[in-house]
C-alpha atoms as a PDB file:
ATOM      1  CA  UNK A   1      38.149 101.170 104.883  1.00  0.00           C
ATOM      2  CA  UNK A   2      38.748  98.776 107.744  1.00  0.00           C
ATOM      3  CA  UNK A   3      40.921  96.029 106.260  1.00  0.00           C
ATOM      4  CA  UNK A   4      44.299  96.340 104.641  1.00  0.00           C
ATOM      5  CA  UNK A   5      44.392  97.251 100.969  1.00  0.00           C
ATOM      6  CA  UNK A   6      45.759  94.415  98.837  1.00  0.00           C
ATOM      7  CA  UNK A   7      48.148  94.824  95.919  1.00  0.00           C
ATOM      8  CA  UNK A   8      48.936  92.707  92.859  1.00  0.00           C
ATOM      9  CA  UNK A   9      52.209  93.221  91.004  1.00  0.00           C
ATOM     10  CA  UNK A  10      54.778  91.310  88.999  1.00  0.00           C
ATOM     11  CA  UNK A  11      57.883  90.221  90.861  1.00  0.00           C
ATOM     12  CA  UNK A  12      61.364  90.826  89.470  1.00  0.00           C
ATOM     13  CA  UNK A  13      61.151  87.275  88.094  1.00  0.00           C
ATOM     14  CA  UNK A  14      57.886  88.060  86.297  1.00  0.00           C
ATOM     15  CA  UNK A  15      55.524  86.155  88.602  1.00  0.00           C
ATOM     16  CA  UNK A  16      52.256  87.754  89.653  1.00  0.00           C
ATOM     17  CA  UNK A  17      52.150  88.280  93.423  1.00  0.00           C
ATOM     18  CA  UNK A  18      49.375  89.428  95.744  1.00  0.00           C
ATOM     19  CA  UNK A  19      49.844  90.723  99.277  1.00  0.00           C
ATOM     20  CA  UNK A  20      48.936  93.545 101.641  1.00  0.00           C
ATOM     21  CA  UNK A  21      49.968  96.828 100.078  1.00  0.00           C
ATOM     22  CA  UNK A  22      52.203  97.708 103.042  1.00  0.00           C
ATOM     23  CA  UNK A  23      54.420  94.757 102.041  1.00  0.00           C
ATOM     24  CA  UNK A  24      55.009  96.311  98.607  1.00  0.00           C
ATOM     25  CA  UNK A  25      56.648  99.424 100.050  1.00  0.00           C
ATOM     26  CA  UNK A  26      60.164  98.244  99.228  1.00  0.00           C
ATOM     27  CA  UNK A  27      59.402  96.890  95.742  1.00  0.00           C
ATOM     28  CA  UNK A  28      60.867  98.690  92.707  1.00  0.00           C
ATOM     29  CA  UNK A  29      57.518  98.961  90.925  1.00  0.00           C
ATOM     30  CA  UNK A  30      58.977 101.560  88.571  1.00  0.00           C
ATOM     31  CA  UNK A  31      60.834  98.690  86.835  1.00  0.00           C
ATOM     32  CA  UNK A  32      58.047  96.074  86.808  1.00  0.00           C
ATOM     33  CA  UNK A  33      55.884  94.867  83.944  1.00  0.00           C
ATOM     34  CA  UNK A  34      52.237  96.012  83.763  1.00  0.00           C
ATOM     35  CA  UNK A  35      49.489  94.045  85.506  1.00  0.00           C
ATOM     36  CA  UNK A  36      46.905  95.572  83.149  1.00  0.00           C
ATOM     37  CA  UNK A  37      46.734  96.942  79.607  1.00  0.00           C
ATOM     38  CA  UNK A  38      43.917  98.824  77.849  1.00  0.00           C
ATOM     39  CA  UNK A  39      41.747  96.693  75.592  1.00  0.00           C
ATOM     40  CA  UNK A  40      41.625  97.854  71.985  1.00  0.00           C
ATOM     41  CA  UNK A  41      38.501  97.308  69.900  1.00  0.00           C
ATOM     42  CA  UNK A  42      36.857  98.694  66.801  1.00  0.00           C
ATOM     43  CA  UNK A  43      35.035 101.942  67.533  1.00  0.00           C
ATOM     44  CA  UNK A  44      36.869 102.733  70.764  1.00  0.00           C
ATOM     45  CA  UNK A  45      36.990 106.525  71.155  1.00  0.00           C
ATOM     46  CA  UNK A  46      40.163 106.842  73.243  1.00  0.00           C
ATOM     47  CA  UNK A  47      43.544 106.236  71.608  1.00  0.00           C
ATOM     48  CA  UNK A  48      46.044 104.079  73.497  1.00  0.00           C
ATOM     49  CA  UNK A  49      49.624 105.063  72.805  1.00  0.00           C
ATOM     50  CA  UNK A  50      53.153 105.091  74.262  1.00  0.00           C
ATOM     51  CA  UNK A  51      55.566 107.602  75.742  1.00  0.00           C
ATOM     52  CA  UNK A  52      59.309 107.039  75.250  1.00  0.00           C
ATOM     53  CA  UNK A  53      61.071 108.077  78.458  1.00  0.00           C
ATOM     54  CA  UNK A  54      63.920 110.564  78.151  1.00  0.00           C
ATOM     55  CA  UNK A  55      66.744 108.849  80.034  1.00  0.00           C
ATOM     56  CA  UNK A  56      65.977 105.119  79.911  1.00  0.00           C
ATOM     57  CA  UNK A  57      65.432 102.895  76.835  1.00  0.00           C
ATOM     58  CA  UNK A  58      61.829 101.943  77.483  1.00  0.00           C
ATOM     59  CA  UNK A  59      58.269 103.114  76.944  1.00  0.00           C
ATOM     60  CA  UNK A  60      55.366 103.855  79.269  1.00  0.00           C
ATOM     61  CA  UNK A  61      51.899 102.863  78.097  1.00  0.00           C
ATOM     62  CA  UNK A  62      49.174 105.500  77.991  1.00  0.00           C
ATOM     63  CA  UNK A  63      45.501 104.530  77.881  1.00  0.00           C
ATOM     64  CA  UNK A  64      44.516 107.772  76.126  1.00  0.00           C
ATOM     65  CA  UNK A  65      45.976 111.081  75.012  1.00  0.00           C
ATOM     66  CA  UNK A  66      45.241 112.707  78.373  1.00  0.00           C
ATOM     67  CA  UNK A  67      47.433 110.088  80.051  1.00  0.00           C
ATOM     68  CA  UNK A  68      50.060 110.635  77.319  1.00  0.00           C
ATOM     69  CA  UNK A  69      50.196 114.311  78.304  1.00  0.00           C
ATOM     70  CA  UNK A  70      50.529 113.260  81.953  1.00  0.00           C
ATOM     71  CA  UNK A  71      53.516 111.065  80.994  1.00  0.00           C
ATOM     72  CA  UNK A  72      55.066 114.069  79.261  1.00  0.00           C
ATOM     73  CA  UNK A  73      54.565 116.111  82.438  1.00  0.00           C
ATOM     74  CA  UNK A  74      56.208 113.431  84.590  1.00  0.00           C
ATOM     75  CA  UNK A  75      59.186 113.176  82.243  1.00  0.00           C
ATOM     76  CA  UNK A  76      59.587 116.956  82.391  1.00  0.00           C
ATOM     77  CA  UNK A  77      59.376 117.103  86.207  1.00  0.00           C
ATOM     78  CA  UNK A  78      62.913 117.231  87.687  1.00  0.00           C
ATOM     79  CA  UNK A  79      61.652 115.662  90.931  1.00  0.00           C
ATOM     80  CA  UNK A  80      60.727 112.435  89.076  1.00  0.00           C
ATOM     81  CA  UNK A  81      63.559 109.917  88.508  1.00  0.00           C
ATOM     82  CA  UNK A  82      61.547 107.443  86.398  1.00  0.00           C
ATOM     83  CA  UNK A  83      58.092 105.880  86.129  1.00  0.00           C
ATOM     84  CA  UNK A  84      56.234 102.887  84.741  1.00  0.00           C
ATOM     85  CA  UNK A  85      52.682 102.306  83.536  1.00  0.00           C
ATOM     86  CA  UNK A  86      50.192 100.062  85.365  1.00  0.00           C
ATOM     87  CA  UNK A  87      52.673  98.050  87.486  1.00  0.00           C
ATOM     88  CA  UNK A  88      50.271  97.560  90.410  1.00  0.00           C
ATOM     89  CA  UNK A  89      46.597  96.730  90.935  1.00  0.00           C
ATOM     90  CA  UNK A  90      45.094  97.813  94.257  1.00  0.00           C
ATOM     91  CA  UNK A  91      41.934  96.482  95.861  1.00  0.00           C
ATOM     92  CA  UNK A  92      39.718  96.996  98.886  1.00  0.00           C
ATOM     93  CA  UNK A  93      38.743  93.986 101.017  1.00  0.00           C
ATOM     94  CA  UNK A  94      35.692  95.919 102.228  1.00  0.00           C
ATOM     95  CA  UNK A  95      33.748  96.927  99.121  1.00  0.00           C
ATOM     96  CA  UNK A  96      35.492  95.156  96.250  1.00  0.00           C
ATOM     97  CA  UNK A  97      36.723  98.393  94.695  1.00  0.00           C
ATOM     98  CA  UNK A  98      39.767  97.888  92.427  1.00  0.00           C
ATOM     99  CA  UNK A  99      42.052 100.529  90.936  1.00  0.00           C
ATOM    100  CA  UNK A 100      45.088 100.476  88.643  1.00  0.00           C
ATOM    101  CA  UNK A 101      46.964 103.814  88.783  1.00  0.00           C
ATOM    102  CA  UNK A 102      48.098 105.147  85.421  1.00  0.00           C
ATOM    103  CA  UNK A 103      51.718 105.280  86.605  1.00  0.00           C
ATOM    104  CA  UNK A 104      53.961 104.456  89.510  1.00  0.00           C
ATOM    105  CA  UNK A 105      56.764 107.013  89.748  1.00  0.00           C
ATOM    106  CA  UNK A 106      59.993 106.923  91.709  1.00  0.00           C
ATOM    107  CA  UNK A 107      60.953 110.377  92.890  1.00  0.00           C
ATOM    108  CA  UNK A 108      64.563 111.513  93.165  1.00  0.00           C
ATOM    109  CA  UNK A 109      64.015 111.685  96.924  1.00  0.00           C
ATOM    110  CA  UNK A 110      63.508 107.888  96.853  1.00  0.00           C
ATOM    111  CA  UNK A 111      59.761 108.099  97.584  1.00  0.00           C
ATOM    112  CA  UNK A 112      57.206 106.194  95.557  1.00  0.00           C
ATOM    113  CA  UNK A 113      54.285 108.028  93.964  1.00  0.00           C
ATOM    114  CA  UNK A 114      50.972 106.759  92.600  1.00  0.00           C
ATOM    115  CA  UNK A 115      49.929 108.859  89.612  1.00  0.00           C
ATOM    116  CA  UNK A 116      46.372 109.114  88.312  1.00  0.00           C
ATOM    117  CA  UNK A 117      45.360 111.132  85.272  1.00  0.00           C
ATOM    118  CA  UNK A 118      42.088 113.022  85.570  1.00  0.00           C
ATOM    119  CA  UNK A 119      41.222 113.344  81.893  1.00  0.00           C
ATOM    120  CA  UNK A 120      37.438 113.145  82.024  1.00  0.00           C
ATOM    121  CA  UNK A 121      35.486 115.591  84.223  1.00  0.00           C
ATOM    122  CA  UNK A 122      32.568 113.150  84.433  1.00  0.00           C
ATOM    123  CA  UNK A 123      34.734 110.756  86.438  1.00  0.00           C
ATOM    124  CA  UNK A 124      34.847 113.223  89.315  1.00  0.00           C
ATOM    125  CA  UNK A 125      31.105 113.254  89.587  1.00  0.00           C
ATOM    126  CA  UNK A 126      30.725 109.489  89.673  1.00  0.00           C
ATOM    127  CA  UNK A 127      30.793 107.353  92.806  1.00  0.00           C
ATOM    128  CA  UNK A 128      33.194 104.899  91.180  1.00  0.00           C
ATOM    129  CA  UNK A 129      35.877 107.581  90.772  1.00  0.00           C
ATOM    130  CA  UNK A 130      35.446 108.701  94.379  1.00  0.00           C
ATOM    131  CA  UNK A 131      35.705 105.119  95.646  1.00  0.00           C
ATOM    132  CA  UNK A 132      38.895 104.592  93.663  1.00  0.00           C
ATOM    133  CA  UNK A 133      40.381 107.821  95.013  1.00  0.00           C
ATOM    134  CA  UNK A 134      39.627 106.731  98.583  1.00  0.00           C
ATOM    135  CA  UNK A 135      41.262 103.394  97.848  1.00  0.00           C
ATOM    136  CA  UNK A 136      44.380 105.084  96.427  1.00  0.00           C
ATOM    137  CA  UNK A 137      44.563 107.490  99.359  1.00  0.00           C
ATOM    138  CA  UNK A 138      44.391 104.576 101.782  1.00  0.00           C
ATOM    139  CA  UNK A 139      47.085 102.683  99.857  1.00  0.00           C
ATOM    140  CA  UNK A 140      49.312 105.766  99.901  1.00  0.00           C
ATOM    141  CA  UNK A 141      48.795 106.116 103.633  1.00  0.00           C
ATOM    142  CA  UNK A 142      49.703 102.462 104.284  1.00  0.00           C
ATOM    143  CA  UNK A 143      52.909 102.618 102.229  1.00  0.00           C
ATOM    144  CA  UNK A 144      54.117 106.192 102.668  1.00  0.00           C
ATOM    145  CA  UNK A 145      53.789 106.757  98.919  1.00  0.00           C
ATOM    146  CA  UNK A 146      52.644 110.054  97.520  1.00  0.00           C
ATOM    147  CA  UNK A 147      49.452 110.302  95.485  1.00  0.00           C
ATOM    148  CA  UNK A 148      49.435 112.697  92.549  1.00  0.00           C
ATOM    149  CA  UNK A 149      46.377 113.519  90.438  1.00  0.00           C
ATOM    150  CA  UNK A 150      47.359 115.060  87.089  1.00  0.00           C
ATOM    151  CA  UNK A 151      44.607 117.133  85.514  1.00  0.00           C
ATOM    152  CA  UNK A 152      46.485 118.982  82.788  1.00  0.00           C
ATOM    153  CA  UNK A 153      48.609 122.107  82.675  1.00  0.00           C
ATOM    154  CA  UNK A 154      48.205 125.558  81.169  1.00  0.00           C
ATOM    155  CA  UNK A 155      47.542 124.982  77.417  1.00  0.00           C
ATOM    156  CA  UNK A 156      50.538 127.113  76.365  1.00  0.00           C
ATOM    157  CA  UNK A 157      52.792 125.238  78.817  1.00  0.00           C
ATOM    158  CA  UNK A 158      51.564 121.950  77.335  1.00  0.00           C
ATOM    159  CA  UNK A 159      52.181 123.228  73.787  1.00  0.00           C
ATOM    160  CA  UNK A 160      55.732 124.292  74.677  1.00  0.00           C
ATOM    161  CA  UNK A 161      56.462 120.975  76.376  1.00  0.00           C
ATOM    162  CA  UNK A 162      55.079 119.045  73.414  1.00  0.00           C
ATOM    163  CA  UNK A 163      57.346 120.946  71.028  1.00  0.00           C
ATOM    164  CA  UNK A 164      60.487 120.778  73.164  1.00  0.00           C
ATOM    165  CA  UNK A 165      59.973 117.145  74.179  1.00  0.00           C
ATOM    166  CA  UNK A 166      61.464 116.151  70.822  1.00  0.00           C
ATOM    167  CA  UNK A 167      64.812 117.205  72.295  1.00  0.00           C
ATOM    168  CA  UNK A 168      64.415 115.484  75.675  1.00  0.00           C
ATOM    169  CA  UNK A 169      66.756 112.551  75.010  1.00  0.00           C
ATOM    170  CA  UNK A 170      70.286 112.409  76.387  1.00  0.00           C
ATOM    171  CA  UNK A 171      71.791 112.175  72.896  1.00  0.00           C
ATOM    172  CA  UNK A 172      71.293 115.953  72.668  1.00  0.00           C
ATOM    173  CA  UNK A 173      73.536 116.578  75.689  1.00  0.00           C
ATOM    174  CA  UNK A 174      77.091 117.757  75.108  1.00  0.00           C
ATOM    175  CA  UNK A 175      79.363 119.088  77.846  1.00  0.00           C
ATOM    176  CA  UNK A 176      81.324 121.583  75.723  1.00  0.00           C
ATOM    177  CA  UNK A 177      78.225 123.005  74.019  1.00  0.00           C
ATOM    178  CA  UNK A 178      76.426 123.223  77.357  1.00  0.00           C
ATOM    179  CA  UNK A 179      79.246 125.293  78.835  1.00  0.00           C
ATOM    180  CA  UNK A 180      79.259 127.690  75.884  1.00  0.00           C
ATOM    181  CA  UNK A 181      75.475 128.112  75.894  1.00  0.00           C
ATOM    182  CA  UNK A 182      75.453 128.883  79.614  1.00  0.00           C
ATOM    183  CA  UNK A 183      78.018 131.611  78.909  1.00  0.00           C
ATOM    184  CA  UNK A 184      76.043 132.976  75.947  1.00  0.00           C
ATOM    185  CA  UNK A 185      72.787 133.110  77.892  1.00  0.00           C
ATOM    186  CA  UNK A 186      74.336 134.470  81.092  1.00  0.00           C
ATOM    187  CA  UNK A 187      71.984 137.419  80.467  1.00  0.00           C
ATOM    188  CA  UNK A 188      68.549 137.146  78.828  1.00  0.00           C
ATOM    189  CA  UNK A 189      68.757 137.008  75.031  1.00  0.00           C
ATOM    190  CA  UNK A 190      66.305 136.026  72.303  1.00  0.00           C
ATOM    191  CA  UNK A 191      66.913 132.377  71.470  1.00  0.00           C
ATOM    192  CA  UNK A 192      67.940 132.957  67.837  1.00  0.00           C
ATOM    193  CA  UNK A 193      70.285 135.803  68.746  1.00  0.00           C
ATOM    194  CA  UNK A 194      72.043 133.690  71.376  1.00  0.00           C
ATOM    195  CA  UNK A 195      72.473 130.774  68.981  1.00  0.00           C
ATOM    196  CA  UNK A 196      73.880 133.068  66.282  1.00  0.00           C
ATOM    197  CA  UNK A 197      76.369 134.642  68.694  1.00  0.00           C
ATOM    198  CA  UNK A 198      77.565 131.323  70.156  1.00  0.00           C
ATOM    199  CA  UNK A 199      80.051 130.622  67.385  1.00  0.00           C
ATOM    200  CA  UNK A 200      78.716 127.059  67.170  1.00  0.00           C
ATOM    201  CA  UNK A 201      77.181 125.356  64.112  1.00  0.00           C
ATOM    202  CA  UNK A 202      73.634 126.735  64.078  1.00  0.00           C
ATOM    203  CA  UNK A 203      71.597 123.522  63.799  1.00  0.00           C
ATOM    204  CA  UNK A 204      73.715 121.658  66.338  1.00  0.00           C
ATOM    205  CA  UNK A 205      73.621 124.556  68.822  1.00  0.00           C
ATOM    206  CA  UNK A 206      69.861 124.974  68.417  1.00  0.00           C
ATOM    207  CA  UNK A 207      69.255 121.278  69.143  1.00  0.00           C
ATOM    208  CA  UNK A 208      71.517 121.343  72.199  1.00  0.00           C
ATOM    209  CA  UNK A 209      69.841 124.520  73.444  1.00  0.00           C
ATOM    210  CA  UNK A 210      66.359 123.012  73.045  1.00  0.00           C
ATOM    211  CA  UNK A 211      67.542 120.077  75.167  1.00  0.00           C
ATOM    212  CA  UNK A 212      68.825 122.446  77.854  1.00  0.00           C
ATOM    213  CA  UNK A 213      65.474 124.235  77.889  1.00  0.00           C
ATOM    214  CA  UNK A 214      63.715 120.880  78.317  1.00  0.00           C
ATOM    215  CA  UNK A 215      66.017 119.965  81.222  1.00  0.00           C
ATOM    216  CA  UNK A 216      65.425 123.469  82.625  1.00  0.00           C
ATOM    217  CA  UNK A 217      69.110 124.386  82.578  1.00  0.00           C
ATOM    218  CA  UNK A 218      68.109 127.230  80.277  1.00  0.00           C
ATOM    219  CA  UNK A 219      65.038 129.152  81.406  1.00  0.00           C
ATOM    220  CA  UNK A 220      62.143 130.471  79.329  1.00  0.00           C
ATOM    221  CA  UNK A 221      58.696 131.826  80.189  1.00  0.00           C
ATOM    222  CA  UNK A 222      56.739 128.603  79.772  1.00  0.00           C
ATOM    223  CA  UNK A 223      53.392 130.423  79.736  1.00  0.00           C
ATOM    224  CA  UNK A 224      54.343 132.286  76.543  1.00  0.00           C
ATOM    225  CA  UNK A 225      54.454 130.356  73.286  1.00  0.00           C
ATOM    226  CA  UNK A 226      58.085 129.619  72.504  1.00  0.00           C
ATOM    227  CA  UNK A 227      59.272 131.348  69.317  1.00  0.00           C
ATOM    228  CA  UNK A 228      63.003 131.198  68.497  1.00  0.00           C
ATOM    229  CA  UNK A 229      63.075 134.710  67.039  1.00  0.00           C
ATOM    230  CA  UNK A 230      61.903 136.612  70.105  1.00  0.00           C
ATOM    231  CA  UNK A 231      61.558 134.250  73.099  1.00  0.00           C
ATOM    232  CA  UNK A 232      63.995 135.276  75.829  1.00  0.00           C
ATOM    233  CA  UNK A 233      66.294 132.606  77.228  1.00  0.00           C
ATOM    234  CA  UNK A 234      68.589 132.844  80.265  1.00  0.00           C
ATOM    235  CA  UNK A 235      70.879 130.391  82.015  1.00  0.00           C
ATOM    236  CA  UNK A 236      69.427 128.884  85.202  1.00  0.00           C
ATOM    237  CA  UNK A 237      72.853 129.412  86.756  1.00  0.00           C
ATOM    238  CA  UNK A 238      72.480 133.167  86.313  1.00  0.00           C
ATOM    239  CA  UNK A 239      68.960 133.100  87.749  1.00  0.00           C
ATOM    240  CA  UNK A 240      70.187 131.200  90.806  1.00  0.00           C
ATOM    241  CA  UNK A 241      73.226 133.450  91.349  1.00  0.00           C
END
């Protein structure tokens, strides 16, 4: 790809701008409005939906359920600070190829990251998918962004994340309860046993503990289906010690 990749995005003032992608390096795309949205029509097989981010009062659009699961994975990833759906359109001046990544993520390191969900195996085999991947790789190289292709996790991991994601929001955090639960789970205990021995109201403690598992402050075996009666839980502080 000889020429510079171009990028379209909405400015902070809401105006659509187009420039060489290298000039977008300093833009906070994770806070910008989408430049594209999926078209809904009768008979469409994929279901467009939304993901409510854990720590900020906004939603990320998802073109299908595979992308929804990718949003869940990004929200779970401690290296990801925040992300937005479809905030940039990228194009090649050479062959006319155009791509809109599913998400633009801002990592806690400060780096930007283009995120593409690989939800249909047929896309890999097609020339269009390969052209788009080359375009995204070139854009990442010209900006210093990362490029992440999300193709799905272990099915049990996904099931556990889907269940525990209900407790991802900051309203479940509580400093006093967190301290007590770290003390209770200083050694591995079944979840229900630890909650019962905490001395805290059972429903409140269980909700707080689920939140701490989601934020990975309490550790479980994610590749085993989480069951409160017998799933072992241990404080991440004890693991790190």
